[in-house]
């Protein structure tokens, strides 16, 4: 008989996924080899904006090993629709037709023009050289303000670059500003970043000889959404389409999309009647996979002299790139609800102007809209503290919502689920030895140390658990937000969990096993989690927005509870007892008070399938499913402190320590949560200090390879010191909140606030991301009238050169 299991939830169960991943046994899309499989390569535009006046593919077709060459025009009959944007943010949102291959105009560097299918990928790629395209170049717009203020236009027919303008106005904002003692007005830039999963995108499309349909293996975060969207794009009926997400080597939001290449793979498999494969190269990944961020943020807060915020105005210009991909238009609006952070006030206005540019489309990148918002509010809180000569921790504390465990209104018109913000702040102050750090900083300043110490705060929250279907629809979303799980006990007493989430690094197999094992009373190793294949997991809304646990993991729990409800009926029948007298402990139903009179869950499972003696009218089997659509999002939060050492001679920033106290409700698996935070914080620090996708004025991606796009590695990062508090969410019965994006949201403002804090006594009040050495050095130089790198610095704390104050209430600016 199986041993009565311990409780798994809350324990650091080793990740079941890891042995395969670290011993080379994972099944990546590129590992798939099918008989007769062809490979395709895409000819991508070498210019950012041009009319195509002629394409000649005849020479390419002649190359040995080339099977077919198609232009956009050749494939037009394949499509049921242009590529789809799933979000209609305003009724008049402009979304240009965006076919998988262009037909007459290219709009960004890398826009696909033609496709070559050949016997191997090298032949396909080499043949691209033999395609002749004549371009008539058009003017290019890459700068956001230029795009917002007029031509040149990316899509000439619109006569504007505006895709949409979205507003939110809550409370008496103008009044709050006119009554304020202090107004702080700042402009922040969110450089574009490149998501850079270890595994670039890859797709294999395989015609199914038995039903005339197709199986598409694709490195995606969203097999279920892809099934629906690809059926519309390619006219393959949904029931004839099977999507498989094999092992996926990271996504970070950029695989939350349905891309041209996936549609092209299907179209070629259909036209050529044979399997086809495409695997993205790294430089292609940088050109053609969606980018993240890309915003100009104007933020203004009104406050009283004691540091209490009374109102906030935010105006964004958001870079859509050349087209709208699946979620492009949603991203800045997702942030709209998060600019107020964890601060309590009641007048807020937000306006977002979204514009087209001749650049790769933007879309979700870890945090998607929320890191941008958290950055702006956390930067401006520091600016307020400096202006009022207050401690940055105290100015935050003064504005926190008080502790709450039921939904509470916040300034942007939504309800936070639960929060205890002071607790995380108190803990992180203690963890970091805040007073000790300030003392060290004072000494370094006093001795005019060339390396100064910075202490940067971020007390963030985020909206995650993207779910309530009604809210998704009200926001203009074309899809729902529920999640589905089915849980079955097999005749042997082992369990299978089918989930609609689609993990690509987050450890769902382990976490869902823990949840199911606890509910079913079986050993964790007896649970198999099935995911990422629409044939075996037909329902799901997939993985993004740190939704998988608070929606999908909860669905697993609820489905497992249904199994236990049924098992109890079987147990009562087997024990000839009343259900009310049964208790379920350690995988065994026993009659209360008679522990020896019991039956194990394994025996019940056997009986349920044998079906020889079940309660009257009961269906055989022990398998249940649950669709969970929660009433609200979840709002994890945390307090982070980034400690930097900034070399005033060279501008080099070293992250010496990073302290984070996060609250994601009860934790299913502490090592997974720590891992998610490690990765997230690393990505946040990367954005703050190293990474930027730079375009020149002709629309060339200057940082088109890993040599130019700096991704920090272990040597650049400190050991993170993590702690947690636990504030359960009322949004779901497990009380859990998501954590997958928390680090990426908390880290960037903590890092930049830290760099500014290190240099504030030298008059530095602002620095843009990424705080690369030259950027930091130049900022010191500007603040110090050219004295950077010397010991002859003005340490009075006021800018030696005035840095453009922007309002008559003493606000500071760039
Ligand atoms: N977890 C937990 N207890 C909690 C919260 C979470 O044990 N209270 C665990 C969950 O059980 C799950 C993991 O943490 O195993 C993440 O859960 P969740 O926060 O629900 O996030 P998702 O699984 O939905 O992951 C999405 C999120 C996003 S949006 C991006 S982007 C991202 C991320 O996760 N991309 C990643 N983490 C990533 N990690 C890897 N390795 N690769 C990516 O591409």
XYZ file of N, CA and C in Angstrom, residues 65 141 149 203 275 320 351 416 455 520 534 558 580 656 661 708 735:
51
model
N 18.807 22.139 -54.720
C 18.241 21.908 -53.390
C 17.047 22.794 -53.075
N 10.632 57.038 -40.105
C 10.468 57.683 -38.803
C 10.756 56.659 -37.714
N 4.301 63.803 -33.719
C 3.987 65.183 -34.087
C 3.809 65.386 -35.586
N 9.577 26.612 -35.597
C 8.280 26.013 -35.908
C 8.461 24.876 -36.907
N 6.287 18.065 -44.534
C 6.638 18.849 -43.338
C 7.662 19.938 -43.660
N 4.527 51.561 -31.044
C 3.928 50.308 -31.501
C 4.857 49.583 -32.459
N -3.055 59.374 -20.032
C -3.333 59.481 -21.464
C -2.208 58.773 -22.202
N -7.383 46.657 -5.565
C -6.307 45.762 -5.150
C -6.907 44.667 -4.281
N 21.860 53.904 -2.503
C 20.842 53.031 -1.892
C 19.535 53.374 -2.594
N -5.167 15.258 -3.522
C -5.568 13.868 -3.754
C -5.009 12.918 -2.700
N -2.432 20.549 -27.815
C -3.886 20.764 -27.836
C -4.655 19.465 -28.056
N -8.985 23.003 -7.761
C -10.451 22.862 -7.730
C -10.902 21.575 -8.423
N -20.842 11.931 5.867
C -20.619 12.924 6.924
C -19.678 12.407 8.013
N 26.274 46.118 -5.755
C 26.981 45.418 -4.683
C 26.065 44.427 -3.971
N 12.136 41.963 -0.480
C 11.108 41.275 0.305
C 9.844 41.316 -0.532
N 26.541 43.709 -29.356
C 26.170 45.120 -29.157
C 25.072 45.286 -28.111
N -5.384 31.550 -2.191
C -4.816 32.813 -1.702
C -3.541 33.219 -2.416
